[in-house]
């Protein structure tokens, strides 16, 4: 769906404190969340402005965002144990 905001605070509102703590303590996690944020921002920008982008490139960006989201969620789950 166009214009969906997939920011981590929206995707995982109940884990905002854990996300913040992990970003402060784990450089790899912070790098993953930074990449996720940049991808989400770029995807939403392209969707909102109807800028031309090849379907393959756009699909790859969305796939990478989904994979990062899954990885981030796994780390959040492990931190909660």
Coordinates of C-alpha atoms in Angstrom, one line a residue:
X1 CA 0.0 0.0 0.0
X2 CA 1.3 3.4 -0.9
X3 CA 2.3 5.9 1.8
X4 CA 2.5 3.3 4.6
X5 CA 4.9 4.4 7.3
X6 CA 7.0 1.5 8.4
X7 CA 9.1 3.3 10.9
X8 CA 10.3 1.0 13.7
X9 CA 8.4 3.1 16.3
X10 CA 5.2 2.4 14.4
X11 CA 6.0 -1.2 13.6
X12 CA 7.1 -2.1 17.1
X13 CA 5.6 0.5 19.5
X14 CA 5.7 -1.8 22.5
X15 CA 9.5 -2.3 22.0
X16 CA 10.6 1.3 21.7
X17 CA 12.7 1.2 25.0
X18 CA 14.3 -2.1 23.9
X19 CA 15.2 -0.7 20.5
X20 CA 16.7 2.4 22.1
X21 CA 18.8 0.4 24.5
X22 CA 20.0 -2.0 21.8
X23 CA 21.0 1.0 19.6
X24 CA 23.0 2.4 22.4
X25 CA 24.7 -0.9 23.3
X26 CA 25.1 -2.7 20.0
X27 CA 26.8 -1.0 17.0
X28 CA 25.6 -3.7 14.6
X29 CA 22.0 -3.3 15.7
X30 CA 22.3 0.5 15.3
X31 CA 23.7 0.1 11.8
X32 CA 20.8 -2.2 10.9
X33 CA 18.2 0.2 12.2
X34 CA 19.9 3.1 10.4
X35 CA 19.8 1.2 7.1
X36 CA 16.2 0.2 7.7
X37 CA 15.2 3.8 8.3
X38 CA 17.1 5.0 5.2
X39 CA 15.4 2.3 3.1
X40 CA 11.9 3.1 4.5
X41 CA 12.4 6.8 3.9
X42 CA 13.6 6.2 0.3
X43 CA 10.7 3.8 -0.5
X44 CA 8.1 6.2 0.9
X45 CA 9.6 9.1 -1.0
X46 CA 9.5 7.2 -4.3
X47 CA 5.9 6.1 -3.6
X48 CA 4.7 9.6 -2.7
X49 CA 6.4 11.4 -5.6
X50 CA 5.8 8.7 -8.2
X51 CA 9.4 8.9 -9.2
X52 CA 10.4 6.4 -11.9
X53 CA 12.3 3.4 -10.6
X54 CA 12.7 0.0 -12.2
X55 CA 10.4 -2.6 -10.7
X56 CA 13.4 -4.8 -9.9
X57 CA 15.2 -2.1 -8.0
X58 CA 12.1 -1.0 -6.1
X59 CA 11.2 -4.7 -5.2
X60 CA 14.8 -5.2 -4.0
X61 CA 14.6 -2.2 -1.7
X62 CA 11.3 -3.5 -0.3
X63 CA 12.7 -7.0 0.2
X64 CA 15.8 -5.7 2.0
X65 CA 13.6 -3.6 4.3
X66 CA 11.5 -6.6 5.1
X67 CA 14.6 -8.7 5.8
X68 CA 16.0 -6.1 8.0
X69 CA 12.7 -5.8 9.9
X70 CA 12.7 -9.6 10.5
X71 CA 16.3 -9.5 11.7
X72 CA 15.7 -6.5 14.0
X73 CA 12.6 -8.2 15.5
X74 CA 14.6 -11.4 16.2
X75 CA 17.2 -9.4 18.0
X76 CA 14.5 -7.6 20.0
X77 CA 13.0 -10.9 20.9
X78 CA 16.4 -12.3 22.1
X79 CA 17.0 -9.2 24.2
X80 CA 13.7 -9.7 26.0
X81 CA 14.7 -13.2 27.2

